[in-house]
PDB file of C-alpha atoms in Angstrom:
ATOM      1  CA  GLU A   1     -35.173  25.898 -36.586  1.00 75.00           C
ATOM      2  CA  ASP A   2     -31.557  26.836 -35.844  1.00 82.00           C
ATOM      3  CA  GLN A   3     -29.840  28.458 -38.794  1.00 91.00           C
ATOM      4  CA  VAL A   4     -26.225  29.488 -39.348  1.00 96.00           C
ATOM      5  CA  THR A   5     -25.225  31.283 -42.554  1.00 97.00           C
ATOM      6  CA  GLN A   6     -21.679  32.098 -43.625  1.00 98.00           C
ATOM      7  CA  SER A   7     -20.559  34.564 -46.274  1.00 97.00           C
ATOM      8  CA  PRO A   8     -18.883  34.749 -48.630  1.00 97.00           C
ATOM      9  CA  GLU A   9     -18.740  31.111 -49.785  1.00 97.00           C
ATOM     10  CA  ALA A  10     -15.227  31.640 -51.129  1.00 98.00           C
ATOM     11  CA  LEU A  11     -12.586  34.303 -50.693  1.00 98.00           C
ATOM     12  CA  ARG A  12      -9.408  34.704 -52.699  1.00 98.00           C
ATOM     13  CA  LEU A  13      -6.794  36.961 -51.129  1.00 97.00           C
ATOM     14  CA  GLN A  14      -3.343  38.145 -51.993  1.00 98.00           C
ATOM     15  CA  GLU A  15      -0.753  37.510 -49.277  1.00 97.00           C
ATOM     16  CA  GLY A  16      -0.954  40.422 -46.845  1.00 97.00           C
ATOM     17  CA  GLU A  17      -4.461  41.471 -47.935  1.00 97.00           C
ATOM     18  CA  SER A  18      -6.626  41.575 -44.797  1.00 98.00           C
ATOM     19  CA  SER A  19     -10.303  40.624 -44.907  1.00 98.00           C
ATOM     20  CA  SER A  20     -13.272  39.484 -42.825  1.00 98.00           C
ATOM     21  CA  LEU A  21     -15.598  36.495 -42.891  1.00 98.00           C
ATOM     22  CA  ASN A  22     -19.185  36.751 -41.683  1.00 98.00           C
ATOM     23  CA  CYS A  23     -21.307  34.277 -39.728  1.00 98.00           C
ATOM     24  CA  SER A  24     -24.932  35.170 -39.007  1.00 96.00           C
ATOM     25  CA  TYR A  25     -27.065  32.976 -36.795  1.00 94.00           C
ATOM     26  CA  THR A  26     -30.616  32.401 -35.652  1.00 90.00           C
ATOM     27  CA  VAL A  27     -30.393  29.952 -32.785  1.00 84.00           C
ATOM     28  CA  SER A  28     -32.614  29.499 -29.787  1.00 82.00           C
ATOM     29  CA  GLY A  29     -30.781  29.029 -26.528  1.00 82.00           C
ATOM     30  CA  LEU A  30     -27.374  29.987 -27.917  1.00 85.00           C
ATOM     31  CA  ARG A  31     -24.670  29.210 -25.405  1.00 89.00           C
ATOM     32  CA  GLY A  32     -21.614  29.894 -27.526  1.00 93.00           C
ATOM     33  CA  LEU A  33     -20.321  30.586 -31.017  1.00 95.00           C
ATOM     34  CA  PHE A  34     -17.437  28.453 -32.256  1.00 97.00           C
ATOM     35  CA  TRP A  35     -14.938  28.931 -35.063  1.00 98.00           C
ATOM     36  CA  TYR A  36     -13.073  26.019 -36.638  1.00 98.00           C
ATOM     37  CA  ARG A  37     -10.527  25.681 -39.406  1.00 98.00           C
ATOM     38  CA  GLN A  38     -10.769  22.698 -41.757  1.00 98.00           C
ATOM     39  CA  ASP A  39      -8.116  21.586 -44.232  1.00 97.00           C
ATOM     40  CA  PRO A  40      -9.117  19.336 -47.163  1.00 94.00           C
ATOM     41  CA  GLY A  41      -9.740  15.739 -46.119  1.00 92.00           C
ATOM     42  CA  LYS A  42      -9.266  16.477 -42.404  1.00 95.00           C
ATOM     43  CA  GLY A  43     -11.464  17.050 -39.390  1.00 96.00           C
ATOM     44  CA  PRO A  44     -12.247  20.576 -38.133  1.00 98.00           C
ATOM     45  CA  GLU A  45      -9.604  22.133 -35.904  1.00 97.00           C
ATOM     46  CA  PHE A  46     -10.883  24.197 -32.979  1.00 96.00           C
ATOM     47  CA  LEU A  47      -9.968  27.903 -33.049  1.00 97.00           C
ATOM     48  CA  PHE A  48     -12.211  29.976 -30.744  1.00 94.00           C
ATOM     49  CA  THR A  49     -15.298  30.005 -28.572  1.00 95.00           C
ATOM     50  CA  LEU A  50     -17.175  33.270 -27.999  1.00 96.00           C
ATOM     51  CA  TYR A  51     -19.827  33.423 -25.297  1.00 93.00           C
ATOM     52  CA  SER A  52     -21.252  36.933 -25.181  1.00 92.00           C
ATOM     53  CA  ALA A  53     -21.812  39.958 -27.416  1.00 92.00           C
ATOM     54  CA  GLY A  54     -18.802  42.225 -27.465  1.00 94.00           C
ATOM     55  CA  GLU A  55     -16.338  39.437 -26.774  1.00 96.00           C
ATOM     56  CA  GLU A  56     -13.189  39.213 -28.911  1.00 97.00           C
ATOM     57  CA  LYS A  57     -10.504  36.528 -29.154  1.00 97.00           C
ATOM     58  CA  GLU A  58      -7.246  36.474 -31.082  1.00 97.00           C
ATOM     59  CA  LYS A  59      -4.850  33.833 -32.294  1.00 95.00           C
ATOM     60  CA  GLU A  60      -1.920  34.806 -34.481  1.00 95.00           C
ATOM     61  CA  ARG A  61      -3.411  36.528 -37.562  1.00 97.00           C
ATOM     62  CA  LEU A  62      -7.007  35.657 -36.667  1.00 98.00           C
ATOM     63  CA  LYS A  63      -9.429  37.654 -34.542  1.00 98.00           C
ATOM     64  CA  ALA A  64     -13.016  36.626 -33.842  1.00 98.00           C
ATOM     65  CA  THR A  65     -15.742  38.990 -32.644  1.00 97.00           C
ATOM     66  CA  LEU A  66     -19.358  38.441 -31.633  1.00 95.00           C
ATOM     67  CA  THR A  67     -22.528  40.550 -31.717  1.00 92.00           C
ATOM     68  CA  LYS A  68     -26.072  39.498 -30.859  1.00 88.00           C
ATOM     69  CA  LYS A  69     -26.790  38.303 -34.391  1.00 90.00           C
ATOM     70  CA  GLU A  70     -23.456  37.638 -36.061  1.00 95.00           C
ATOM     71  CA  SER A  71     -19.795  36.882 -35.675  1.00 97.00           C
ATOM     72  CA  PHE A  72     -16.823  37.983 -37.722  1.00 98.00           C
ATOM     73  CA  LEU A  73     -13.495  36.320 -38.300  1.00 98.00           C
ATOM     74  CA  HIS A  74     -10.888  38.889 -39.271  1.00 98.00           C
ATOM     75  CA  ILE A  75      -7.750  37.678 -41.019  1.00 98.00           C
ATOM     76  CA  THR A  76      -4.928  40.211 -40.779  1.00 98.00           C
ATOM     77  CA  ALA A  77      -2.061  40.105 -43.279  1.00 98.00           C
ATOM     78  CA  PRO A  78      -2.797  36.493 -44.291  1.00 97.00           C
ATOM     79  CA  LYS A  79      -0.156  34.051 -45.448  1.00 98.00           C
ATOM     80  CA  PRO A  80      -0.591  31.103 -47.851  1.00 97.00           C
ATOM     81  CA  GLU A  81      -0.711  28.724 -44.877  1.00 97.00           C
ATOM     82  CA  ASP A  82      -3.943  30.416 -43.780  1.00 98.00           C
ATOM     83  CA  SER A  83      -5.653  28.868 -46.811  1.00 98.00           C
ATOM     84  CA  ALA A  84      -8.441  26.613 -45.499  1.00 98.00           C
ATOM     85  CA  THR A  85     -12.185  26.426 -44.987  1.00 98.00           C
ATOM     86  CA  TYR A  86     -13.337  28.321 -41.925  1.00 98.00           C
ATOM     87  CA  LEU A  87     -16.462  27.026 -40.240  1.00 98.00           C
ATOM     88  CA  CYS A  88     -18.583  28.733 -37.630  1.00 97.00           C
ATOM     89  CA  ALA A  89     -20.980  26.840 -35.407  1.00 97.00           C
ATOM     90  CA  ALA A  90     -23.628  27.776 -32.873  1.00 94.00           C
ATOM     91  CA  TYR A  91     -23.713  25.754 -29.669  1.00 92.00           C
ATOM     92  CA  ASN A  92     -26.765  25.027 -27.551  1.00 85.00           C
ATOM     93  CA  ASP A  93     -26.875  22.489 -24.763  1.00 79.00           C
ATOM     94  CA  TYR A  94     -25.035  19.729 -26.560  1.00 86.00           C
ATOM     95  CA  LYS A  95     -24.769  20.092 -30.306  1.00 89.00           C
ATOM     96  CA  LEU A  96     -23.011  22.334 -32.776  1.00 94.00           C
ATOM     97  CA  SER A  97     -25.024  23.699 -35.710  1.00 94.00           C
ATOM     98  CA  PHE A  98     -22.564  24.540 -38.460  1.00 97.00           C
ATOM     99  CA  GLY A  99     -22.628  26.919 -41.369  1.00 97.00           C
ATOM    100  CA  ALA A 100     -21.433  25.723 -44.774  1.00 98.00           C
ATOM    101  CA  GLY A 101     -18.086  27.462 -44.367  1.00 98.00           C
ATOM    102  CA  THR A 102     -15.986  30.043 -46.175  1.00 98.00           C
ATOM    103  CA  THR A 103     -13.114  28.680 -48.256  1.00 98.00           C
ATOM    104  CA  VAL A 104     -10.170  31.061 -48.101  1.00 98.00           C
ATOM    105  CA  THR A 105      -7.353  30.894 -50.632  1.00 98.00           C
ATOM    106  CA  VAL A 106      -4.294  33.060 -50.041  1.00 98.00           C
ATOM    107  CA  ARG A 107      -1.946  33.534 -52.990  1.00 97.00           C
ATOM    108  CA  ALA A 108       1.737  34.306 -52.482  1.00 96.00           C
TER     109      ALA A 108
ATOM    110  CA  ASP B   1      -0.786  11.959 -29.726  1.00 55.00           C
ATOM    111  CA  THR B   2      -3.723  12.273 -27.322  1.00 79.00           C
ATOM    112  CA  GLY B   3      -6.285  13.642 -29.779  1.00 94.00           C
ATOM    113  CA  VAL B   4      -9.444  11.981 -31.090  1.00 97.00           C
ATOM    114  CA  SER B   5      -8.710   9.030 -33.375  1.00 97.00           C
ATOM    115  CA  GLN B   6     -10.959   7.331 -35.906  1.00 98.00           C
ATOM    116  CA  ASP B   7     -10.661   4.066 -37.777  1.00 97.00           C
ATOM    117  CA  PRO B   8     -10.725   3.382 -40.655  1.00 97.00           C
ATOM    118  CA  ARG B   9      -9.821   6.640 -42.381  1.00 97.00           C
ATOM    119  CA  HIS B  10     -11.346   5.490 -45.652  1.00 98.00           C
ATOM    120  CA  LYS B  11     -13.962   2.871 -46.448  1.00 98.00           C
ATOM    121  CA  ILE B  12     -15.296   1.842 -49.839  1.00 98.00           C
ATOM    122  CA  THR B  13     -18.268  -0.484 -49.790  1.00 98.00           C
ATOM    123  CA  LYS B  14     -20.943  -1.746 -52.119  1.00 98.00           C
ATOM    124  CA  ARG B  15     -24.543  -0.716 -51.734  1.00 98.00           C
ATOM    125  CA  GLY B  16     -26.365  -2.999 -49.346  1.00 98.00           C
ATOM    126  CA  GLN B  17     -23.334  -3.927 -47.247  1.00 98.00           C
ATOM    127  CA  ASN B  18     -22.954  -3.086 -43.555  1.00 98.00           C
ATOM    128  CA  VAL B  19     -20.089  -0.941 -42.285  1.00 98.00           C
ATOM    129  CA  THR B  20     -18.803  -0.082 -38.812  1.00 98.00           C
ATOM    130  CA  PHE B  21     -16.618   2.833 -37.771  1.00 98.00           C
ATOM    131  CA  ARG B  22     -14.724   3.299 -34.524  1.00 98.00           C
ATOM    132  CA  CYS B  23     -13.912   6.447 -32.568  1.00 98.00           C
ATOM    133  CA  ASP B  24     -11.525   6.794 -29.634  1.00 97.00           C
ATOM    134  CA  PRO B  25     -12.062  10.114 -27.827  1.00 96.00           C
ATOM    135  CA  ILE B  26      -9.600  12.157 -25.795  1.00 95.00           C
ATOM    136  CA  SER B  27      -9.116  10.023 -22.703  1.00 91.00           C
ATOM    137  CA  GLU B  28     -10.621  12.275 -20.032  1.00 89.00           C
ATOM    138  CA  HIS B  29     -13.563  13.423 -22.159  1.00 93.00           C
ATOM    139  CA  ASN B  30     -16.908  12.030 -21.104  1.00 93.00           C
ATOM    140  CA  ARG B  31     -18.984  13.355 -24.025  1.00 95.00           C
ATOM    141  CA  LEU B  32     -18.662  11.859 -27.502  1.00 96.00           C
ATOM    142  CA  TYR B  33     -20.414  13.099 -30.645  1.00 97.00           C
ATOM    143  CA  TRP B  34     -20.961  11.835 -34.170  1.00 98.00           C
ATOM    144  CA  TYR B  35     -21.418  14.199 -37.119  1.00 97.00           C
ATOM    145  CA  ARG B  36     -21.755  13.671 -40.868  1.00 98.00           C
ATOM    146  CA  GLN B  37     -20.302  16.025 -43.478  1.00 98.00           C
ATOM    147  CA  THR B  38     -21.038  16.035 -47.203  1.00 97.00           C
ATOM    148  CA  LEU B  39     -19.043  17.923 -49.802  1.00 94.00           C
ATOM    149  CA  GLY B  40     -19.382  21.683 -49.541  1.00 93.00           C
ATOM    150  CA  GLN B  41     -21.410  21.564 -46.339  1.00 96.00           C
ATOM    151  CA  GLY B  42     -20.650  21.923 -42.666  1.00 97.00           C
ATOM    152  CA  PRO B  43     -20.873  18.929 -40.342  1.00 97.00           C
ATOM    153  CA  GLU B  44     -24.389  17.863 -39.268  1.00 96.00           C
ATOM    154  CA  PHE B  45     -25.076  16.459 -35.815  1.00 96.00           C
ATOM    155  CA  LEU B  46     -26.087  12.794 -35.645  1.00 97.00           C
ATOM    156  CA  THR B  47     -25.943  11.713 -32.008  1.00 97.00           C
ATOM    157  CA  TYR B  48     -24.058  12.078 -28.741  1.00 95.00           C
ATOM    158  CA  PHE B  49     -23.160  10.134 -25.632  1.00 95.00           C
ATOM    159  CA  GLN B  50     -22.432  11.189 -22.116  1.00 94.00           C
ATOM    160  CA  ASN B  51     -20.376   8.363 -20.689  1.00 93.00           C
ATOM    161  CA  GLU B  52     -22.170   5.229 -21.962  1.00 93.00           C
ATOM    162  CA  ALA B  53     -25.627   6.812 -22.262  1.00 94.00           C
ATOM    163  CA  GLN B  54     -26.860   7.908 -25.681  1.00 94.00           C
ATOM    164  CA  LEU B  55     -28.701  11.130 -24.817  1.00 94.00           C
ATOM    165  CA  GLU B  56     -29.778  12.549 -28.153  1.00 93.00           C
ATOM    166  CA  LYS B  57     -30.308  11.384 -31.729  1.00 94.00           C
ATOM    167  CA  SER B  58     -30.924  13.537 -34.775  1.00 93.00           C
ATOM    168  CA  ARG B  59     -33.737  12.881 -37.228  1.00 90.00           C
ATOM    169  CA  LEU B  60     -30.908  12.281 -39.709  1.00 85.00           C
ATOM    170  CA  LEU B  61     -30.116   9.047 -37.877  1.00 88.00           C
ATOM    171  CA  SER B  62     -32.395   6.607 -39.657  1.00 90.00           C
ATOM    172  CA  ASP B  63     -33.169   3.101 -38.411  1.00 93.00           C
ATOM    173  CA  ARG B  64     -30.237   1.793 -40.457  1.00 96.00           C
ATOM    174  CA  PHE B  65     -27.820   3.692 -38.210  1.00 97.00           C
ATOM    175  CA  SER B  66     -26.853   2.594 -34.736  1.00 96.00           C
ATOM    176  CA  ALA B  67     -24.232   3.919 -32.354  1.00 97.00           C
ATOM    177  CA  GLU B  68     -22.840   2.476 -29.164  1.00 96.00           C
ATOM    178  CA  ARG B  69     -20.424   3.446 -26.439  1.00 96.00           C
ATOM    179  CA  PRO B  70     -20.463   0.334 -24.289  1.00 91.00           C
ATOM    180  CA  LYS B  71     -17.996   1.248 -21.553  1.00 87.00           C
ATOM    181  CA  GLY B  72     -18.018   4.998 -21.844  1.00 86.00           C
ATOM    182  CA  SER B  73     -14.743   5.000 -23.732  1.00 91.00           C
ATOM    183  CA  PHE B  74     -14.600   4.277 -27.479  1.00 96.00           C
ATOM    184  CA  SER B  75     -17.702   4.383 -29.669  1.00 98.00           C
ATOM    185  CA  THR B  76     -18.835   2.593 -32.807  1.00 98.00           C
ATOM    186  CA  LEU B  77     -21.188   3.771 -35.528  1.00 98.00           C
ATOM    187  CA  GLU B  78     -22.758   1.074 -37.694  1.00 98.00           C
ATOM    188  CA  ILE B  79     -24.638   1.622 -40.932  1.00 98.00           C
ATOM    189  CA  GLN B  80     -26.698  -1.302 -42.164  1.00 97.00           C
ATOM    190  CA  ARG B  81     -27.724  -1.839 -45.795  1.00 97.00           C
ATOM    191  CA  THR B  82     -25.690   1.114 -47.022  1.00 98.00           C
ATOM    192  CA  GLU B  83     -27.109   3.384 -49.718  1.00 97.00           C
ATOM    193  CA  GLN B  84     -25.295   5.731 -52.085  1.00 96.00           C
ATOM    194  CA  GLY B  85     -26.693   8.661 -50.136  1.00 96.00           C
ATOM    195  CA  ASP B  86     -24.693   7.510 -47.113  1.00 97.00           C
ATOM    196  CA  SER B  87     -21.466   8.519 -48.861  1.00 98.00           C
ATOM    197  CA  ALA B  88     -19.967  11.234 -46.665  1.00 97.00           C
ATOM    198  CA  MET B  89     -17.274  12.024 -44.109  1.00 98.00           C
ATOM    199  CA  TYR B  90     -18.234  10.709 -40.680  1.00 98.00           C
ATOM    200  CA  LEU B  91     -16.684  12.795 -37.926  1.00 98.00           C
ATOM    201  CA  CYS B  92     -16.326  12.036 -34.255  1.00 98.00           C
ATOM    202  CA  ALA B  93     -15.722  14.676 -31.595  1.00 97.00           C
ATOM    203  CA  SER B  94     -15.318  14.654 -27.839  1.00 96.00           C
ATOM    204  CA  SER B  95     -15.605  17.139 -25.001  1.00 94.00           C
ATOM    205  CA  LEU B  96     -15.836  17.482 -21.261  1.00 89.00           C
ATOM    206  CA  VAL B  97     -19.276  17.917 -19.712  1.00 82.00           C
ATOM    207  CA  SER B  98     -17.915  20.994 -17.961  1.00 78.00           C
ATOM    208  CA  GLY B  99     -16.673  22.676 -21.141  1.00 79.00           C
ATOM    209  CA  PRO B 100     -18.421  22.908 -24.507  1.00 86.00           C
ATOM    210  CA  GLU B 101     -15.349  22.879 -26.735  1.00 93.00           C
ATOM    211  CA  GLN B 102     -15.611  19.879 -29.044  1.00 95.00           C
ATOM    212  CA  TYR B 103     -12.433  18.439 -30.527  1.00 96.00           C
ATOM    213  CA  PHE B 104     -12.764  16.523 -33.755  1.00 97.00           C
ATOM    214  CA  GLY B 105     -11.008  13.467 -35.109  1.00 97.00           C
ATOM    215  CA  PRO B 106      -9.715  13.136 -38.674  1.00 97.00           C
ATOM    216  CA  GLY B 107     -12.931  11.524 -39.906  1.00 97.00           C
ATOM    217  CA  THR B 108     -13.828   8.376 -41.816  1.00 98.00           C
ATOM    218  CA  ARG B 109     -14.536   8.916 -45.503  1.00 98.00           C
ATOM    219  CA  LEU B 110     -17.245   6.479 -46.664  1.00 98.00           C
ATOM    220  CA  THR B 111     -17.846   5.828 -50.352  1.00 98.00           C
ATOM    221  CA  VAL B 112     -20.798   3.618 -51.303  1.00 98.00           C
ATOM    222  CA  THR B 113     -20.625   2.289 -54.861  1.00 97.00           C
TER     223      THR B 113
END
């Protein structure tokens, strides 16, 4: 059965303190790895799609990378507005299989 | 705003009552998905449509759940005889067939008392 595991569950950072979130996956027929940001009480907001090992994508202070078994979301010099839950999801032909997320809190 | 919209945003109902949620996808998107999210978990796939055809249903979608997309535009999700375990955020997403990126709506928060 498809499995997506995120670590850590929670991450508390000081403003400017860079860190990485991990997403490991066991998915048959993987066709892409997605990252979303979710604020409390809202729907997930699309960030990135990665399709092949070695691929990297960046958006502002976020950079996502992909290997054959895991993906990383690097947050560089975070600001308080980066506080959110970050979800990764594995995509096969039609559905996304999500991890439980990493809740990031950035203190000023 | 041309994003995915959902209505209502919040619904409180008593156990045993029926509820219906609506989702309006991004206008040119021909795929529409329903997910359910409980506290502290990621969204779980329920079902999806391509145009008006319902192509896949999860085992999570019990007989009390039914979804429709009658004209290939908006969709409804109905839950009959609600149970406390149905309390969750119900999320709708849409995408193009040609591209896998799924864009989510704000969700409908269901509370069954």
